[in-house]
XYZ file of C-alpha atoms in Angstrom:
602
model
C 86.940 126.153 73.450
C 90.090 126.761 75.672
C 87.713 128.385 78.218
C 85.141 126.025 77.789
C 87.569 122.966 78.772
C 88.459 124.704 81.997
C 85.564 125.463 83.093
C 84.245 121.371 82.413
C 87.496 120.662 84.757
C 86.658 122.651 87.306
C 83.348 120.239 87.664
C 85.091 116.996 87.172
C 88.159 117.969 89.661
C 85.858 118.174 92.313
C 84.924 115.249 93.989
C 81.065 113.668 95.039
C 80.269 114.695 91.550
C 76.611 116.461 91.709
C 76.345 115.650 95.086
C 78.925 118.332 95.963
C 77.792 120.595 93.383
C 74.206 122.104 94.701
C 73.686 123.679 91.231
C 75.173 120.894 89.155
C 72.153 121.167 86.687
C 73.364 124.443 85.842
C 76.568 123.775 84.871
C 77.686 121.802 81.543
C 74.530 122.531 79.998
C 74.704 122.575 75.718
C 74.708 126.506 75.986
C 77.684 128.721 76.412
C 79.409 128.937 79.812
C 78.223 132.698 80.388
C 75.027 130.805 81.138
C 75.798 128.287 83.088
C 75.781 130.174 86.753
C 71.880 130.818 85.068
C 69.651 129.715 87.992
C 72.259 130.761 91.441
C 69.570 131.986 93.847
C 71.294 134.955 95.340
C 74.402 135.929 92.853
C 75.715 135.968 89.483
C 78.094 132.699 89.566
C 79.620 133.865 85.656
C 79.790 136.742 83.971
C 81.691 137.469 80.526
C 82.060 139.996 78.269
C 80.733 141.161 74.848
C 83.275 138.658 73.848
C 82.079 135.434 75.685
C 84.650 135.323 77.479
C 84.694 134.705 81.330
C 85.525 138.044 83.321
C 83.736 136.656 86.539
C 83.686 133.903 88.475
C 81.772 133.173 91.548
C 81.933 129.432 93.501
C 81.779 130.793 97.326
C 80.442 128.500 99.345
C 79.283 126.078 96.987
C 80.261 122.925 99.428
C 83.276 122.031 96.145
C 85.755 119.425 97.607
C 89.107 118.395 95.393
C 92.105 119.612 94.375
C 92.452 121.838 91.108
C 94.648 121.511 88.536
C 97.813 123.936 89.056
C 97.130 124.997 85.304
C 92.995 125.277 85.409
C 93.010 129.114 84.624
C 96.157 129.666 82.404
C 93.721 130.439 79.594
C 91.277 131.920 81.131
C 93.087 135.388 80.298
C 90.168 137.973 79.988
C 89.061 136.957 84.020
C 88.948 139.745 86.670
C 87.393 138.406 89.624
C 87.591 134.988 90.902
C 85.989 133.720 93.994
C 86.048 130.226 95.314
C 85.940 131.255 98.944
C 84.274 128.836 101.893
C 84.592 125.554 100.442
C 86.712 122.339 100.830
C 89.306 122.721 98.177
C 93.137 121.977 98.893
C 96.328 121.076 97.749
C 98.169 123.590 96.049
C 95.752 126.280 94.268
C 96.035 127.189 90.515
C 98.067 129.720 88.747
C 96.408 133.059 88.584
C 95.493 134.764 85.359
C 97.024 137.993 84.309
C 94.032 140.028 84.383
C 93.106 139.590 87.643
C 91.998 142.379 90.198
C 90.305 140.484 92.943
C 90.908 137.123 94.168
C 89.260 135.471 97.192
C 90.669 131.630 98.069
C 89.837 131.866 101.726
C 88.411 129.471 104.085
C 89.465 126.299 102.521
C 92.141 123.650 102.972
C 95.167 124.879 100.044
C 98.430 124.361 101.790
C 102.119 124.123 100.489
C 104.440 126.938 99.751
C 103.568 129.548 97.576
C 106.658 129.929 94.735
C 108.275 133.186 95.579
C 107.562 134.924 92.028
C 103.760 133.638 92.116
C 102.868 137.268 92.182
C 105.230 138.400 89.382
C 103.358 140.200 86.750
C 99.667 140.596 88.855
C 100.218 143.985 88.313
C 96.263 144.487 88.466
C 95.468 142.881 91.756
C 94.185 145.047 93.673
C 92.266 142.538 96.764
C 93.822 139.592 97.789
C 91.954 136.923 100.064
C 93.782 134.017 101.074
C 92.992 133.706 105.465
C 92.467 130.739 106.547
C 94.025 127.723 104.672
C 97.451 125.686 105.472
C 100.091 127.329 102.999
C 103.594 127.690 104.666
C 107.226 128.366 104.057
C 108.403 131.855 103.623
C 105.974 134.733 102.023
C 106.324 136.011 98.591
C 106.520 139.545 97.603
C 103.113 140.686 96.879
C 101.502 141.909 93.910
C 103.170 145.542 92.991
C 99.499 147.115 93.101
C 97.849 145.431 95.337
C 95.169 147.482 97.944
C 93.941 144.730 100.201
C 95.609 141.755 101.787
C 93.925 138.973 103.834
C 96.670 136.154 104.563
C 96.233 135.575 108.468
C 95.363 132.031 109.915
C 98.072 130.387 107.402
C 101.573 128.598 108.318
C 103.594 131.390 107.015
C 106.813 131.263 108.744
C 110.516 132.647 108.591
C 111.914 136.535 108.417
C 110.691 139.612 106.323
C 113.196 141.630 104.804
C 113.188 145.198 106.080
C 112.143 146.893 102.495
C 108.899 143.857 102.244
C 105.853 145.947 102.335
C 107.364 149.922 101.719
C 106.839 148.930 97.959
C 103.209 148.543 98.481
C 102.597 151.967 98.568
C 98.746 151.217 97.344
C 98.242 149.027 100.274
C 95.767 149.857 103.084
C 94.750 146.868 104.390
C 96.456 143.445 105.441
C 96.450 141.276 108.186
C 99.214 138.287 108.450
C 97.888 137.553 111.969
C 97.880 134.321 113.357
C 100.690 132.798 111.334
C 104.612 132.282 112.403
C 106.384 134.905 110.921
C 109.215 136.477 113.233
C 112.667 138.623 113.096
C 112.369 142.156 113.533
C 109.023 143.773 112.216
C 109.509 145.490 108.835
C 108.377 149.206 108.163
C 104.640 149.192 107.578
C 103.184 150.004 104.156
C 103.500 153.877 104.194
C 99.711 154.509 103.015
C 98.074 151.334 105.820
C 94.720 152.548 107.184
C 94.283 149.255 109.177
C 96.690 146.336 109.802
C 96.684 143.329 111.875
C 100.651 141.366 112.484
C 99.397 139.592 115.860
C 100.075 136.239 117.038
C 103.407 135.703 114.994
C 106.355 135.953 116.745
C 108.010 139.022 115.731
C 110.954 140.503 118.163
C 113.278 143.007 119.083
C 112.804 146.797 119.524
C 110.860 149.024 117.150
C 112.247 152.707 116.142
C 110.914 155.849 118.001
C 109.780 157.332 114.553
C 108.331 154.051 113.465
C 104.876 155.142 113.507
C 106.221 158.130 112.161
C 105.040 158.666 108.635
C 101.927 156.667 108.581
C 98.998 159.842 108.416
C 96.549 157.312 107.718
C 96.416 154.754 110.065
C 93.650 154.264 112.212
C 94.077 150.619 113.547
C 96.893 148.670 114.160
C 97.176 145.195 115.984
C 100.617 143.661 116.862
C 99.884 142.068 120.035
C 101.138 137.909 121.053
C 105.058 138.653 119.505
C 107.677 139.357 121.326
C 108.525 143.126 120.500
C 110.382 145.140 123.081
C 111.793 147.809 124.330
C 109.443 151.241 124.291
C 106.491 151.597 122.397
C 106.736 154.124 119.689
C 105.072 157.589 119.814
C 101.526 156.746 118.051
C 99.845 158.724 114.902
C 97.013 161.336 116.148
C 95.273 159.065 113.734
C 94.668 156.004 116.181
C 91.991 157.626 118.189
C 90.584 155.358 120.536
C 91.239 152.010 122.258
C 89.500 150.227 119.632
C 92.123 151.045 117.477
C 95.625 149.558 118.875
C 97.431 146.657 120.794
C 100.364 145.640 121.852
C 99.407 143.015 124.297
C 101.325 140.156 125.328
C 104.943 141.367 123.752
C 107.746 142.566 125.922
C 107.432 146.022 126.190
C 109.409 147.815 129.197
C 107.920 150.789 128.542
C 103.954 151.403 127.086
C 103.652 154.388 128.275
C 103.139 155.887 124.381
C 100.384 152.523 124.266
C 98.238 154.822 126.913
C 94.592 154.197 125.284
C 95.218 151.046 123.409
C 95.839 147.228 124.372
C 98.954 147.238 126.478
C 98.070 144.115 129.090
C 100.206 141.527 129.949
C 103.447 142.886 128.799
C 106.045 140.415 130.560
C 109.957 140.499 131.286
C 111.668 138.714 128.456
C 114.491 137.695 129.641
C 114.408 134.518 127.742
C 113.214 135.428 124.363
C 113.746 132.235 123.061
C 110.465 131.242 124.543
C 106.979 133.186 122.651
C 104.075 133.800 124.781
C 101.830 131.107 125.527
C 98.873 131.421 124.395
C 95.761 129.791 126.292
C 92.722 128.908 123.573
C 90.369 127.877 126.547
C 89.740 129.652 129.883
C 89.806 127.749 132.741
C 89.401 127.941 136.298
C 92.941 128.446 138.182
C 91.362 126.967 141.476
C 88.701 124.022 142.090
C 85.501 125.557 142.350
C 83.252 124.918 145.956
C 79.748 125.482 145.348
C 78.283 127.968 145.890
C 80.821 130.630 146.472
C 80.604 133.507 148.290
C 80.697 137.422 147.963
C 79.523 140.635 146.789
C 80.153 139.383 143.222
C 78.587 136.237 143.200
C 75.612 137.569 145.337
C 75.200 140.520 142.289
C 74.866 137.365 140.076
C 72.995 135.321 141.935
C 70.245 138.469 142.073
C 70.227 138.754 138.069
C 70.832 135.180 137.539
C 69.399 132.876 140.156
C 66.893 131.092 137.821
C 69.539 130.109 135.809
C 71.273 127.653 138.333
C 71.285 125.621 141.171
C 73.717 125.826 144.028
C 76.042 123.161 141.916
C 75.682 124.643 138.373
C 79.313 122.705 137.501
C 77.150 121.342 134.747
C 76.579 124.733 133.363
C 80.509 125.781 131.701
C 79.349 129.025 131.171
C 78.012 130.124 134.729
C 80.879 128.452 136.295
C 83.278 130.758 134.446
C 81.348 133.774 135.055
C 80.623 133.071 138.617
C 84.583 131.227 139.526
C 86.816 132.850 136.633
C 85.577 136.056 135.468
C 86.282 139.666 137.351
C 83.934 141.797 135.156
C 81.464 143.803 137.616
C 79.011 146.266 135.534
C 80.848 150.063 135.626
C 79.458 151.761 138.914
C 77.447 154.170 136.537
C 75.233 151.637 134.775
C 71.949 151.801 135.244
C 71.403 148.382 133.406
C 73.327 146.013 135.349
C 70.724 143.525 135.332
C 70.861 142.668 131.401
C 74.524 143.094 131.194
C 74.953 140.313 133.366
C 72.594 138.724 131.349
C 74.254 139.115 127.913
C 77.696 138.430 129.343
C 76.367 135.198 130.310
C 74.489 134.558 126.788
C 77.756 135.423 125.141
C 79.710 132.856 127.740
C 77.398 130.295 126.900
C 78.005 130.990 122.615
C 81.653 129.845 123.694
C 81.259 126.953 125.428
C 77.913 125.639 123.155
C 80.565 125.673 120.242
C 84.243 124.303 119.225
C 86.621 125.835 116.821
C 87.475 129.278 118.308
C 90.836 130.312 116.266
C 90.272 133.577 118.435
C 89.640 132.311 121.774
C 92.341 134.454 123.234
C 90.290 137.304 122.779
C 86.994 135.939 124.240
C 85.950 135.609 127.743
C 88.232 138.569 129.326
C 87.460 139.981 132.574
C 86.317 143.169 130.405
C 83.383 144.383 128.487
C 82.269 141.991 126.110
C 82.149 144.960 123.639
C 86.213 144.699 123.930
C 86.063 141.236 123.275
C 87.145 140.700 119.995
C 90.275 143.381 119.935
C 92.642 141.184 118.202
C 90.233 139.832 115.469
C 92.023 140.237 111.932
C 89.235 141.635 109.627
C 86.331 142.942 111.177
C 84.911 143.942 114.043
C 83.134 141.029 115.500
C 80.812 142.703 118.367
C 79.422 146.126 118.688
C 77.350 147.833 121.387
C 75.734 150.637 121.998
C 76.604 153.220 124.488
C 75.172 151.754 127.712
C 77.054 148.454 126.827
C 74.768 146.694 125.085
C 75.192 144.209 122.105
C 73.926 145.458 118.983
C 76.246 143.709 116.208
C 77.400 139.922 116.539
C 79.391 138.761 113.307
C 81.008 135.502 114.014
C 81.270 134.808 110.199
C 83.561 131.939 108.843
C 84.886 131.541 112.094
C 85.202 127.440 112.213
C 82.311 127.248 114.856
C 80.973 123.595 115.009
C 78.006 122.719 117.746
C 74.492 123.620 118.577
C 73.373 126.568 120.303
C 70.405 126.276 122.766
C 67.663 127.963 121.629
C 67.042 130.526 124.050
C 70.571 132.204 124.010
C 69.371 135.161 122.328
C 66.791 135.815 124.880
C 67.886 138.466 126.577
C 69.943 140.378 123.364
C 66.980 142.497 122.976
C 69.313 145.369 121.829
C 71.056 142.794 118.964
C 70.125 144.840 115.444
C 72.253 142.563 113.319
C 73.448 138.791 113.827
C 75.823 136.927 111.207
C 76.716 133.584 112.279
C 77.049 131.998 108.488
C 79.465 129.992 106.960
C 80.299 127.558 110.193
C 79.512 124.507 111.542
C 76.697 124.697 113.543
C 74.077 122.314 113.678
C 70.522 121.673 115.143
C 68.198 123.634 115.632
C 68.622 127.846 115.349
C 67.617 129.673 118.066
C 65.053 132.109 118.259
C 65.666 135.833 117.259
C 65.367 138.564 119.405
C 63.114 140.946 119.028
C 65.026 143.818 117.209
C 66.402 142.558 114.882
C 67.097 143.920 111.361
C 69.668 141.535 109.728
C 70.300 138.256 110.108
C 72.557 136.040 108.361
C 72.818 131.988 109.023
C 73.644 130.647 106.173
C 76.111 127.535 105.232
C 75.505 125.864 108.190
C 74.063 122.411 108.785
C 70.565 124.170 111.196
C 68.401 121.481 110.628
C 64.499 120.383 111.765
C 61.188 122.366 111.096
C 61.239 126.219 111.656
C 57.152 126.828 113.971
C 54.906 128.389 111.984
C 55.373 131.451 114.198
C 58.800 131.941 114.036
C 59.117 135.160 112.877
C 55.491 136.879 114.687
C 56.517 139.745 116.152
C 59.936 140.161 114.450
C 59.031 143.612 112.419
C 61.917 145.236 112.538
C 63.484 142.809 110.690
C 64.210 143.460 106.478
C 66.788 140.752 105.694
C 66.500 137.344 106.367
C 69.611 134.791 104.704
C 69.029 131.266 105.820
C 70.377 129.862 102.364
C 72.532 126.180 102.435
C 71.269 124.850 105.628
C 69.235 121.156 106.218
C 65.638 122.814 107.102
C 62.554 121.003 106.789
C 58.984 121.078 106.461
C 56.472 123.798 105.528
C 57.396 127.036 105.055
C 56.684 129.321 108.030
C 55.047 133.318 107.204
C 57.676 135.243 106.398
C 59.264 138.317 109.012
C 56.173 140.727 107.279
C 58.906 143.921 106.511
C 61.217 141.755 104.999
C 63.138 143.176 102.110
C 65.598 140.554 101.341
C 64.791 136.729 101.678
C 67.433 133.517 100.348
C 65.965 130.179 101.398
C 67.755 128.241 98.805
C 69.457 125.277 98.631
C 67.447 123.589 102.148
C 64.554 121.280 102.268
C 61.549 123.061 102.439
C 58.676 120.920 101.615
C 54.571 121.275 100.821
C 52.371 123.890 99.027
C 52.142 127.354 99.158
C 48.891 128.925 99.428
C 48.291 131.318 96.681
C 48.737 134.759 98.257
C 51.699 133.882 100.442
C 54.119 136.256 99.168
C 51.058 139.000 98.309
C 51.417 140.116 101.807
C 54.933 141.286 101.906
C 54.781 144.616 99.708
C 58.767 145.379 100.465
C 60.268 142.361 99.242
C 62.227 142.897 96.363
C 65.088 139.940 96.761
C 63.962 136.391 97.020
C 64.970 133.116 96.351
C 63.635 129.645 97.132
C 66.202 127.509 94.954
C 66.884 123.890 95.412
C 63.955 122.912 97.847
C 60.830 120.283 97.688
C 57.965 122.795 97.423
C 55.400 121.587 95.163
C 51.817 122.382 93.975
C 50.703 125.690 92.053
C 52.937 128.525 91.717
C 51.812 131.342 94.468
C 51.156 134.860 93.111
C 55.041 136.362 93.812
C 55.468 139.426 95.584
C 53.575 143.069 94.202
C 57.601 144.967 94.106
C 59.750 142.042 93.652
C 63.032 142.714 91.711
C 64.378 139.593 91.546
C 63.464 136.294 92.698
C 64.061 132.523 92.337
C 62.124 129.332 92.292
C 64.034 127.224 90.284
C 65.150 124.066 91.225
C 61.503 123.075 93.041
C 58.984 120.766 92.153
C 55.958 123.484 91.088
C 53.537 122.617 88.544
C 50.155 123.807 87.136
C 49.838 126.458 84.437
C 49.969 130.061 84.978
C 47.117 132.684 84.518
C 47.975 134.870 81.025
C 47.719 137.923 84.017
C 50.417 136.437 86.064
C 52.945 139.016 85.835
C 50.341 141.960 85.368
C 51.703 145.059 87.391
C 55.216 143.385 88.068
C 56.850 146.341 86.741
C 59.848 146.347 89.510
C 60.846 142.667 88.310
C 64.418 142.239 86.267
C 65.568 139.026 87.154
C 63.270 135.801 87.180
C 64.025 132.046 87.636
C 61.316 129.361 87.623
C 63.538 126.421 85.632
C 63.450 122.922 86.885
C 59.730 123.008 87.890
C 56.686 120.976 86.203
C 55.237 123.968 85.259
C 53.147 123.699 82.176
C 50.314 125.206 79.736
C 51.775 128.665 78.094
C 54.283 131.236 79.369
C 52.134 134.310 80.029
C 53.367 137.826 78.775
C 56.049 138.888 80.462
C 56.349 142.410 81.792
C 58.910 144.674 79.789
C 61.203 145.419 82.451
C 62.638 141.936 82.927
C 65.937 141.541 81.815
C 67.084 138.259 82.451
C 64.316 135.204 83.039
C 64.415 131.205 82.548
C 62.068 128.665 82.542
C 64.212 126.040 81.516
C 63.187 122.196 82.535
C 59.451 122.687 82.722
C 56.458 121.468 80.885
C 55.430 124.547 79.001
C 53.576 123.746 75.564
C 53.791 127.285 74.465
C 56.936 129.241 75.343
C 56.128 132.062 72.368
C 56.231 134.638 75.097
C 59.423 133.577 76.691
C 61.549 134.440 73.313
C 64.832 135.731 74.716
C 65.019 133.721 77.955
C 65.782 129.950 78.727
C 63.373 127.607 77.491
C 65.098 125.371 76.738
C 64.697 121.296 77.988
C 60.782 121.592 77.954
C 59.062 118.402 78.485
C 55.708 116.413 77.806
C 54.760 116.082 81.579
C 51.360 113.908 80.946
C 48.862 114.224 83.534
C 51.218 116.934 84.825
């Protein structure tokens, strides 16, 4: 009952009622809560044990704005994992439960200080997620066992003792990046494979053997504070420049930094004032059009379609033509579509707002060294003549439209994750190569042309789930493997051997859209898949799901489905057809059939 009252308050403490809740039929249904995350299109949103009780809990990116109440989970003892990352929660954020090993809070709007003994008995936390909100005042000691710590882009401020972290010895990755932290930098945890401590304000000198001990480290960022003195002799374990910075500080002497970040090191005289940091480049002189030299005439060759000879209208070609200093290395043999992609990638910046990492964009380097000082990931990879072949700009605040040719000319792009921003329009086209893509959360919007995704058949998972898309569905990418649609506005019927065609599919869902008329045949080797949520109706053939014997998970609830559920294949595990019109549900014994209506001419 206890459980069953928190989990009703999370609903009603979150404000626009179902309208903020995309999957507000599924919850507070008359059945126990282990089945209300039922009909999520693309992962489990509760779990619980043989018990009943709730060991999981899964609200990322569910579009939940309000403020919980500090005690919501006090009695929700048995829970393990909670998740309510990527949403618009704030105010101060609830107790955690004892039992808890990973906890993600990121990406919303929690602020306030966090009471210094908050972590005080967490002894099995093990992953902690709390980037990107608004808490402040001094930072707590962490949880005794904890492995992973995400806390950058927060308003933590004042000194760390010297002892802070050498307790953590479980502890191998943290960032506190991008908050306001300062005094001398403590010891690292001794076990820390990757850390990030940049853009605080951290000071003074660090030991010669302060590097000393830690055999494991591989990356280490702790660039934009004011450190000085001499870099420390590095671990053999920081192998490349991808590994370490120490930009912007005070260093007098990097020469132990050879190999990583080291630029803009600065006399200090008066360390009362940190580095300033500059969130958008702009030009140091007034441009005059057109300008001249061997530069400008190398983009002018590779670019000259792209402008006229006053392109101020154009941000990004002003910056690359007036600003930048890049030239392609004298060995490339590809300078054409390097100058290309540098410009695509200028033009990402200035088509969007809300770069928390703009001092690490638009360098006059590689745009494979672009993102050095991000906190978590690596945000761009290339391959080794320079080209892009990984842009992951997730949860990154982005707001804007892109223009729809941008991608163009990233023929080499394999993977592209722009999800959980802003952005807004339409989404431009893919390039050819690609194998992932990931755009979900967004507000993309308008009809996607019928041959969007000819010629794209390299590509095997497609995540376009929680955007504003319209109109009839387009043929699918025809390898695709994995395919979430849910929760747009996809509209129309589906001809009957739509998804026949795509033999690899295994992962689908279609949740929360308009699409109406008779249920299409699903695909031959699906695993899982959801419909639920649509507006489907008809009977089914008794031979539907003959030769589905891949298929564990099914959702068709919330349809107008009627006549009799056929026989279902013996390898489904979970299945509902809740909501529908069935007249015979003898063969759905041991799913949800529950709510089943008399439809009438339906």
């Amino acid at each position: 009952w206890k459980e069953r009252y928190a989990m009703a308050k999370i609903y009603f403490s979150t404000t626009n009622g179902a309208d903020g809740w995309t999957f507000g039929s599924a919850w507070l249904r008359p059945k126990s809560v282990c089945d209300w995350g039922c009909c999520d299109p693309s992962f489990e949103l509760v779990a619980c044990d043989e018990n009943g009780r709730v060991v999981l809990l899964n609200l990322e990116e569910k579009e939940l704005e309000g403020s919980l109440p500090i005690d919501l989970f006090d009695d929700m003892t048995a829970m393990t994992s909670l998740s309510i990352n990527d949403n618009k929660l704030f105010g101060s954020f609830p107790r955690f439960p004892p039992n808890l090993e990973f906890v993600g809070i990121y990406a919303n709007n929690f602020s306030g200080r966090i009471p210094q003994d908050f972590f005080t008995g967490l002894t099995k936390l093990a992953s902690l997620g709390m980037s990107n909100n608004g808490m402040t005042g001094e930072l707590p000691p962490l949880p005794p066992n904890v492995v992973s710590c995400w806390l950058n882009n927060n308003g933590f401020s004042g000194t760390l003792p010297s002892d802070f972290f050498t307790s953590n010895t479980k502890l191998t990755h943290m960032t506190l990046g991008d908050n306001q932290l300062s005094g001398s930098l403590p010891p690292l945890p001794p076990n820390l494979v990757r850390g990030w401590l940049n853009n605080n304000d951290f000071s003074g000198s660090l030991p010669s053997n302060y590097f000393g001990d830690l055999t494991a480290l591989t990356h280490i960022t702790l660039g934009n504070n004011r450190l000085s003195g001499s870099i420390p002799s590095l671990p053999a374990t920081l192998t490349n420049s991808n590994a370490c910075w120490f930009d912007d500080n005070c260093f007098t002497d990097v020469s132990n930094g050879q190999g990583c970040g080291i630029s803009n090191n600065r006399d200090c005289n008066d360390v009362s004032s940190p580095p300033t940091i500059v969130s958008t480049p702009s030009p140091t002189v007034v441009p005059t059009f057109p300008p001249t030299g061997d530069r400008f005439a190398l983009i002018q060759a590779t670019l000259g379609d792209r402008f006229d000879d006053d392109y101020s209208n154009d941000e990004a070609m002003e910056w690359l033509v007036e600003s930048d200093t890049w030239i392609p290395p004298t060995n490339a043999t590809n300078d054409d579509i390097l100058w290309k992609e540098r410009y695509a990638m200028a033009r990402l910046y200035y088509s969007t707002s809300g770069w928390a990492f703009a001092n690490s964009w638009l360098t006059s380097t590689s745009v494979c060294d672009w993102v050095r000082c991000d906190v978590s990931s690596k945000l761009i990879e290339c391959d080794e003549s320079g080209r892009v072949v990984l842009l992951e700009l997730e949860s990154k605040q982005l707001a804007g439209s892109l223009p729809i040719d941008i991608f163009d000319d990233m023929t080499a792009m394999t993977s592209l994750d722009i999800s959980t921003n802003k952005l807004s329009g339409p989404f431009p086209r893919f390039p050819p190569n690609l194998e992932f893509v990931e755009i979900k959360g967004n507000n993309f919007s308008g009809r996607i042309p019928q041959d969007f995704f000819t010629g794209l058949t390299k590509l095997t998972s497609l995540i376009m789930s929680n955007n504003v898309m319209t109109g009839k569905l387009p043929p699918l990418p025809p390898n695709v493997e994995v395919c979430y649609l849910s929760n747009n506005r996809f509209s129309g019927t589906i001809s009957r051997d739509f998804f026949t065609q795509y033999t690899k599919l295994t992962l689908m869902t279609f949740t929360n859209n308009r699409l109406s008329g008779s249920l299409p045949l699903l695909p031959p080797n699906l695993v899982k898949g959801w419909l639920n949520f649509n507006d489907f109706s008809g009977s089914l053939p008794s031979n539907y799901f003959t030769g589905m014997t891949a298929l564990t998970k099914l959702a068709l609830g919330d349809n107008q489905l009627s006549g009799t559920i056929p026989p279902l294949p013996s390898s489904l595990i979970e299945c509902w057809f809740d909501v529908n019109c069935f007249a015979d549900v003898s063969n759905g014994q041991g799913c949800g059939i529950s709510g089943q209506g008399n439809c009438g001419s339906v």
